Each structure stands twice: as structure tokens, then as C-alpha cells.
Short mmCIF file of C-alpha atoms in Angstrom, two decimals:
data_model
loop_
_atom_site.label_atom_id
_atom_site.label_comp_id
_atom_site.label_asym_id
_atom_site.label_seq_id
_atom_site.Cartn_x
_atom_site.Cartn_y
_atom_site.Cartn_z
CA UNK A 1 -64.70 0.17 12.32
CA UNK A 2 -65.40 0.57 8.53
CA UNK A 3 -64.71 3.67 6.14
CA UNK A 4 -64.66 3.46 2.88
CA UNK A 5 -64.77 6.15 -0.27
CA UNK A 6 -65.10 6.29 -3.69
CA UNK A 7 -61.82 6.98 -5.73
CA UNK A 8 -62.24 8.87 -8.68
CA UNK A 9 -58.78 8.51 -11.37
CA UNK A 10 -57.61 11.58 -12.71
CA UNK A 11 -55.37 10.61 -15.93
CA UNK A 12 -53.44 13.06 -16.63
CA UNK A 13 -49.57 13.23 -17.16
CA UNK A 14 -50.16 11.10 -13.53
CA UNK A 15 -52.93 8.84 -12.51
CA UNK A 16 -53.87 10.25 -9.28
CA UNK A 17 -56.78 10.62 -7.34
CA UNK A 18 -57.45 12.88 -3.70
CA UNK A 19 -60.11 11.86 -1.73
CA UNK A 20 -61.49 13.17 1.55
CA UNK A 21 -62.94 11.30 4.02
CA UNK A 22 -64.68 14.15 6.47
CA UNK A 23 -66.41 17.44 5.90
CA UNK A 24 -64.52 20.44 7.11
CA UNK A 25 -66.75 20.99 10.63
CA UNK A 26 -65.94 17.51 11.48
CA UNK A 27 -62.22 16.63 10.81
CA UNK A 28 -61.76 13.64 13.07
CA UNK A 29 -63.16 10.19 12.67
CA UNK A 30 -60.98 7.61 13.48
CA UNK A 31 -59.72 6.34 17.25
CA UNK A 32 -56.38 7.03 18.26
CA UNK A 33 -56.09 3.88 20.46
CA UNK A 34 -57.45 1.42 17.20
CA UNK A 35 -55.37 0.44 14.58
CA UNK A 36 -56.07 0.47 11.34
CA UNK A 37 -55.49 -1.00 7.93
CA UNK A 38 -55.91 0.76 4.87
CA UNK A 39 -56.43 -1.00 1.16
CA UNK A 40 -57.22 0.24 -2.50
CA UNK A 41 -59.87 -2.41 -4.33
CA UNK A 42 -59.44 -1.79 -7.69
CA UNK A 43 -61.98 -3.48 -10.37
CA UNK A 44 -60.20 -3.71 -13.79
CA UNK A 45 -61.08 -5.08 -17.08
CA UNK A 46 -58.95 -7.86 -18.15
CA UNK A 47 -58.15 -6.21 -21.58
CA UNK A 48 -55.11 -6.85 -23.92
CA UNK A 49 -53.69 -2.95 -22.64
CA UNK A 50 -53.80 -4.09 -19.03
CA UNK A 51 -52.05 -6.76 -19.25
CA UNK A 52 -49.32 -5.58 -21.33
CA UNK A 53 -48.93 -2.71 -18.16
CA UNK A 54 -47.38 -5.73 -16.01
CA UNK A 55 -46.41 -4.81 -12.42
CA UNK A 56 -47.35 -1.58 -11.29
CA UNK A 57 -47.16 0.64 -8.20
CA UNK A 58 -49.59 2.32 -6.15
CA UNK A 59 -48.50 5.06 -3.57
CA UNK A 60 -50.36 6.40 -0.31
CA UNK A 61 -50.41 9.67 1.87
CA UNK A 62 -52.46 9.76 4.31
CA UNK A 63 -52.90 13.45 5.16
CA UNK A 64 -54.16 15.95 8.17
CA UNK A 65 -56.55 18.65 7.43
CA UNK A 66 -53.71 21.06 6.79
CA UNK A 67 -52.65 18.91 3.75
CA UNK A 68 -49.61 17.57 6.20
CA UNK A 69 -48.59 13.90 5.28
CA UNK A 70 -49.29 11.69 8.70
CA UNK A 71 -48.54 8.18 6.92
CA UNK A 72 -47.17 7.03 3.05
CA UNK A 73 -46.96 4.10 1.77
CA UNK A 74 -46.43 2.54 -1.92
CA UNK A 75 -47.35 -1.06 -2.91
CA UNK A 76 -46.83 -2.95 -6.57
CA UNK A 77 -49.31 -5.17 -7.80
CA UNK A 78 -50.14 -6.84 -11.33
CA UNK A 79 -53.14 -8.50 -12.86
CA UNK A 80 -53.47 -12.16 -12.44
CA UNK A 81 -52.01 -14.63 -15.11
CA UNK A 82 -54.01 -16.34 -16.98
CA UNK A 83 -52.64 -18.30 -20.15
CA UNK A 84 -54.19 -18.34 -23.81
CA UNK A 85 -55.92 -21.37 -23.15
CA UNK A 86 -57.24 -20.63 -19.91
CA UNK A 87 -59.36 -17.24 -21.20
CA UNK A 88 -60.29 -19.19 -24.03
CA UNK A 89 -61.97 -21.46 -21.87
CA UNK A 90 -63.42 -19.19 -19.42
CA UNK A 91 -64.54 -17.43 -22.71
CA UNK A 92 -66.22 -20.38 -23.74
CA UNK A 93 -68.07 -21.14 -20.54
CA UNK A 94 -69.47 -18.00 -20.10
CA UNK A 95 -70.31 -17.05 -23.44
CA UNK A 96 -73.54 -17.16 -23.33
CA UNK A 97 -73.80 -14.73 -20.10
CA UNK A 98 -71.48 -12.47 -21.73
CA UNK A 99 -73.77 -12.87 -24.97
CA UNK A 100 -76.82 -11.94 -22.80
CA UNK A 101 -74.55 -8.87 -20.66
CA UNK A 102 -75.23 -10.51 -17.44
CA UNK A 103 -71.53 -10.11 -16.86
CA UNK A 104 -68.98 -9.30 -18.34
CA UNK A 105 -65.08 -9.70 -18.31
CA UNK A 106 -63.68 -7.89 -15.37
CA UNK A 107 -60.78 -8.77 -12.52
CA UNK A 108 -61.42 -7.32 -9.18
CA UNK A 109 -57.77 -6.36 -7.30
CA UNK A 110 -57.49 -5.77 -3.53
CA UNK A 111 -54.05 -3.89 -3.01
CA UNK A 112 -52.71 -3.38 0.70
CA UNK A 113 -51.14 -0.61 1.41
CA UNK A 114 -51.03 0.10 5.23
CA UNK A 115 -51.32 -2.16 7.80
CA UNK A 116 -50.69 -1.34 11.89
CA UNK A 117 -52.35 2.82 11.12
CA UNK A 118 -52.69 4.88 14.67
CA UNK A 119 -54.52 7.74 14.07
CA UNK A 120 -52.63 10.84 15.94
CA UNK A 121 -54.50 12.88 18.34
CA UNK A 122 -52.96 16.29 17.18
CA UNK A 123 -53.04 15.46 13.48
CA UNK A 124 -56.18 13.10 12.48
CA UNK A 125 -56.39 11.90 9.27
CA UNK A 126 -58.89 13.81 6.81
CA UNK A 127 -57.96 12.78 3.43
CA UNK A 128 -55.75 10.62 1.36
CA UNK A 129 -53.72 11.17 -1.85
CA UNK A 130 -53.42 8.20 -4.03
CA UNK A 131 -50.99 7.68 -7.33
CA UNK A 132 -50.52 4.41 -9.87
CA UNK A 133 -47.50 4.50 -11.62
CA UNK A 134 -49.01 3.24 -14.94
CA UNK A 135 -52.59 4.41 -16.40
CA UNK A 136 -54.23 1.55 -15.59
CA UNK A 137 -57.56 0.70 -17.30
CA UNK A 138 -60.30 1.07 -13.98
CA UNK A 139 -63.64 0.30 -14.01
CA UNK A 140 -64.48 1.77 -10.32
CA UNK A 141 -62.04 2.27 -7.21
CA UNK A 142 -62.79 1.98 -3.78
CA UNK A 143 -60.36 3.24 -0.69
CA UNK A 144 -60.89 0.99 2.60
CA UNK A 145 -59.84 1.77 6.08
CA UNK A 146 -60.98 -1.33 8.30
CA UNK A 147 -60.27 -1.73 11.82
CA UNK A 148 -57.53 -4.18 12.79
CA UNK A 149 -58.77 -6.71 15.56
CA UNK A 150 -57.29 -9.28 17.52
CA UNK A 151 -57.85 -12.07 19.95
CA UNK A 152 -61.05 -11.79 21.12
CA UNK A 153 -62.44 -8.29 19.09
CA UNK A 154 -61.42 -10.12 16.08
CA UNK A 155 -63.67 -13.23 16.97
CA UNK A 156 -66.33 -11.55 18.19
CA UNK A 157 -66.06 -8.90 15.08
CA UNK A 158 -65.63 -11.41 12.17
CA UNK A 159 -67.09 -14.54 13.58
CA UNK A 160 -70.43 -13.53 15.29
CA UNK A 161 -72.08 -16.30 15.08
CA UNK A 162 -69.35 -19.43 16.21
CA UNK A 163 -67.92 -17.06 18.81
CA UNK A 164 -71.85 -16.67 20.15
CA UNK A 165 -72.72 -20.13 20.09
CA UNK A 166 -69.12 -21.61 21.38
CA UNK A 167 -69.77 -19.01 24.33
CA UNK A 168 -73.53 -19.78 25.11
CA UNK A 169 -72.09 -23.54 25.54
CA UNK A 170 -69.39 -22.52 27.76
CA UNK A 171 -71.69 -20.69 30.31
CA UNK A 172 -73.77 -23.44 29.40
CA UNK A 173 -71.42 -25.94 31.20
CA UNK A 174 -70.16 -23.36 33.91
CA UNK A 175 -73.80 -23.35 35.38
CA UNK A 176 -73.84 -27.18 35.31
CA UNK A 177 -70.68 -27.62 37.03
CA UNK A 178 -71.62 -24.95 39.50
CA UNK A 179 -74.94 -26.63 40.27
CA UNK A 180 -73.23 -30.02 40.66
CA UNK A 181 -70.92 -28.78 43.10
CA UNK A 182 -73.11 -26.56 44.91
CA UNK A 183 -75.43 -29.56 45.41
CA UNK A 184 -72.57 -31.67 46.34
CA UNK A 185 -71.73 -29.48 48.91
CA UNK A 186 -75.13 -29.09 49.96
CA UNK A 187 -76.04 -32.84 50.21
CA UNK A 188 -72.65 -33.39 52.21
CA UNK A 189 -73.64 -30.60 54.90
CA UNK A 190 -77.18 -32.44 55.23
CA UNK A 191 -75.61 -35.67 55.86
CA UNK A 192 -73.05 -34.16 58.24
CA UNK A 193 -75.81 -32.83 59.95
CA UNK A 194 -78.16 -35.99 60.17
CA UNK A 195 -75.49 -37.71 61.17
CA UNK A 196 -74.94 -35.63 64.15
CA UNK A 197 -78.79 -35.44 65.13
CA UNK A 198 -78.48 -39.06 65.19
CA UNK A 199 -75.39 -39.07 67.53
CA UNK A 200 -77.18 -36.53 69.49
CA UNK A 201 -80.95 -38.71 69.95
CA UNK A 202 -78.60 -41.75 70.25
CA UNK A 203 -76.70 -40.36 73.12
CA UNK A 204 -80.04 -39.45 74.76
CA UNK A 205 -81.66 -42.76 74.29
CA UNK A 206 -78.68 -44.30 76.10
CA UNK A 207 -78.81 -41.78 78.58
CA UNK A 208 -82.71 -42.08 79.31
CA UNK A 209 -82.17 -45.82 79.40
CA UNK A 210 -79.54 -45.58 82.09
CA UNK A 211 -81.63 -43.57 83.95
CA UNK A 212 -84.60 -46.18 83.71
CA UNK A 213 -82.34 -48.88 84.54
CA UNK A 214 -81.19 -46.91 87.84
CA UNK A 215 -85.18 -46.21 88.19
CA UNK A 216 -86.19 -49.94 88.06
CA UNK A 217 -83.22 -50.66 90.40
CA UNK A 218 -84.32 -47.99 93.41
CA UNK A 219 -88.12 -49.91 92.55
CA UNK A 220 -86.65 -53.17 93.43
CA UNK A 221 -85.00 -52.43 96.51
CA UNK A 222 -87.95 -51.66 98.81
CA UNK A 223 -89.63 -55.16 97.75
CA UNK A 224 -86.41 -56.81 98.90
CA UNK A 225 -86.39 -55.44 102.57
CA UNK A 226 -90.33 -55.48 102.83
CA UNK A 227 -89.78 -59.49 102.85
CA UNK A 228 -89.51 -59.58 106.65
CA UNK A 229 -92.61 -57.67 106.84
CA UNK A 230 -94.45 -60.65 105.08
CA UNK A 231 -92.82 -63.09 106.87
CA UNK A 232 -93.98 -61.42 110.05
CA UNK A 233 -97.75 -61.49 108.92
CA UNK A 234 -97.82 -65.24 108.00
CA UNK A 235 -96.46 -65.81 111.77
CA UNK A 236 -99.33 -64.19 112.75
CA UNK A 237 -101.66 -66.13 110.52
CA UNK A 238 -99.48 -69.23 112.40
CA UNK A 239 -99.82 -67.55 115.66
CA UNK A 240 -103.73 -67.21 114.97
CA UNK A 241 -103.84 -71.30 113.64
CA UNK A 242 -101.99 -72.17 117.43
CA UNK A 243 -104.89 -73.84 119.95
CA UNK A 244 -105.75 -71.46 122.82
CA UNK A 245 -105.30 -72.39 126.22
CA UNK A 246 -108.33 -70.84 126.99
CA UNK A 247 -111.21 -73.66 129.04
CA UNK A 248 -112.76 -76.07 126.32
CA UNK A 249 -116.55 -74.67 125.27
CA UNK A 250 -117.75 -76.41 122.17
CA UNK A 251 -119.30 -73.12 120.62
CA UNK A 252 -116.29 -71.14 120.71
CA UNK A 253 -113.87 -73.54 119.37
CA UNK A 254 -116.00 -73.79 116.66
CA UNK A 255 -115.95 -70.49 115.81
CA UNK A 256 -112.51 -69.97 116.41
CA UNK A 257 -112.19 -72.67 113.47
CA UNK A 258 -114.59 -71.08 111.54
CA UNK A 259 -112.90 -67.75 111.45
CA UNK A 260 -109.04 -69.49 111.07
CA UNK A 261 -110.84 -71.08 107.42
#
């Protein structure tokens, strides 16, 4: 995801510098499906010599292990501008660390060179050849090769922690949606189905009551034609009240009486 190497100036008739990224066992170490960026971070001292260079360029191969160019490139850059007043300002505010050497007077540049690098399959990249057109005044150089993300890689690379928390809230309020519906549909399906019980024990209340009133009906019938039957005993009891025509005895209409009480 991250390579970087030191870049060590040769100033000679050119300043150039070859650097190689892998040891010869290993000669691959970049991913032929990633793309790549590649940028020279240069730390310079803002003397009088530097800035009199101006605008300078800086060119890039980007070479196999058989010394075959796979990419070039060539950028210009040029130090900052900063007016008489301004440095004499800065000077004066940090005067005292300079005084002390807790820092000193230094610009750092950050030159892009390639942007959008594939790595080929048949031909990785092993080294890199790097030239400045001017003999620029360098404290230290650094080469950079950073992988180039996007959409969600480059959230999730470069933003840990937002992309983290804004997806911990997200599943946060998927599982309480979820829940809420899953309970909705729950609660409706026990409701549906209470509902039905109680058409079901209403039906059979009606039913059994129906059947009680046809019970009670068949009951009353049998009192209705046992009326005669009652009827018929109290003509007895009259029968038994009518005087016999039996002889007159004292005794035994007396106790004919006694037994009609």
C-alpha cells in the first residue's frame, strides 16, 4: 500500500539518483490490479542559491529488473515565494528557536510525478531512475509509491475512524428497523390469530346455546301432554269425594270422611 526509499543525489555534470526498491531474489512487490501513484518529497533549505534556481524539472523511469523503462515521467516545480518582508518576519518570530537550533530554516517540497501506475505482470517494477534539471540544494530525498484508492478503499484506508463509526450507526439502525418490523409483523399474526380463536369459541357458544335451547324445548314438551294425566287423577280425588250409594252405617261413613280429609 506504502513503499517508500531513500534517494541519495549524485551531483555530478547531472543531478541524478538510482534507487532500487527490491533485492535481486525478490523482484516483484507491487499488485498488478492496484494502481499506484508515485511522488519525490524533497526537503530543501530556503537559501539565497535555491531560490535564484527558479523552476526546475524532475524526470522519472520507472524500470524492470533488466534496466527496461516500464513508465517515465518529468514534472517542474519551484520553491515557494516568499517576499523580503515576509522571511524577515518569519526570521524574527523564530529567532530565538533558530538561536537555540531547535529548527532551522528549511522548505519541505512534495513533487508528483505519476499518478494512475499499473504494475505489469511480465515486467514489475524494481527500481527507479530519477534526474533534476538544476543542482538543487537537498537536505534529504524521499521516493513514495502509495496506493491509489477510491470509493469505499479510500474511506476505509484514509478515514478509519469516521468511516468505522458512520458504519457501526448504520447497522446500528438496520437492527432497529428490522426489530420494529419483525415485531410488527409478529404482533399482527397474534392478533390475526386471537381474533380467529375468538370467532371460533364464539361460533361454539352460539352453537352449544342452540343446542340447549332445542334441549329445554324437547324438556317442555312431555309436561305439556302429561296435563291430561293430572287432570285424570283429580277426577279421581272427585270421584273418591262423590257419596256412595252403599246402605247408611254411621261407622263407615265416618271413616269414609276421615280418609277423603
Amino acid at each position: 500500500l506504502l513503499h517508500s526509499a531513500p534517494v541519495y543525489l549524485q551531483y555530478s555534470a547531472n543531478t541524478t539518483a538510482l534507487i532500487n526498491f527490491v533485492p535481486s531474489s525478490n523482484y516483484k512487490f507491487l499488485s498488478t490490479s492496484q494502481a499506484y501513484s508515485v511522488s519525490l518529497d524533497l526537503d530543501v533549505p530556503t537559501s539565497e542559491t535555491n531560490r535564484d534556481l527558479g523552476a526546475f524539472m524532475v524526470d522519472l523511469e520507472l524500470r524492470d529488473r533488466r534496466g527496461h523503462v516500464i513508465h517515465h515521467s518529468s514534472r517542474p516545480s519551484i520553491l515557494p515565494y516568499e517576499s523580503q518582508l515576509v522571511r524577515t518576519l518569519r526570521t524574527l518570530v523564530r529567532s530565538i528557536p533558530l538561536a537555540l537550533g531547535l529548527t532551522d530554516e528549511r522548505t519541505h517540497l512534495c513533487v508528483h510525478l505519476v499518478d494512475d501506475v499499473y504494475d505489469k505482470h511480465f515486467s514489475p517494477v524494481t527500481s527507479a531512475w530519477i534526474a533534476l534539471s538544476k543542482p538543487l540544494q537537498v537536505y534529504n530525498a524521499q521516493i513514495i509509491i502509495r496506493a491509489q484508492f477510491s470509493g469505499l478503499r479510500y474511506w476505509m484506508y484514509y478515514w478509519r475512524v469516521p468511516t468505522a463509526l458512520v458504519f457501526i450507526v448504520m447497522a446500528v439502525i438496520w437492527q432497529i428497523v428490522l426489530t420494529v418490523v419483525a415485531w410488527s409483523v409478529l404482533e399482527a399474526y397474534a392478533n390475526r390469530s386471537n381474533t380467529a380463536e375468538t370467532n371460533v369459541v364464539g361460533s361454539e357458544s352460539g352453537t352449544s346455546a342452540a343446542v340447549e335451547r332445542k334441549a329445554s324445548s324437547s324438556l317442555l314438551q312431555p309436561s305439556f301432554f302429561a296435563q291430561p294425566e293430572h287432570s285424570d287423577s283429580e277426577d279421581d280425588r272427585v270421584e273418591q269425594t262423590v257419596p256412595d250409594s252403599t246402605p247408611f252405617h254411621p261407622l263407615r261413613r265416618r271413616t269414609s270422611t276421615r280418609s277423603v280429609i
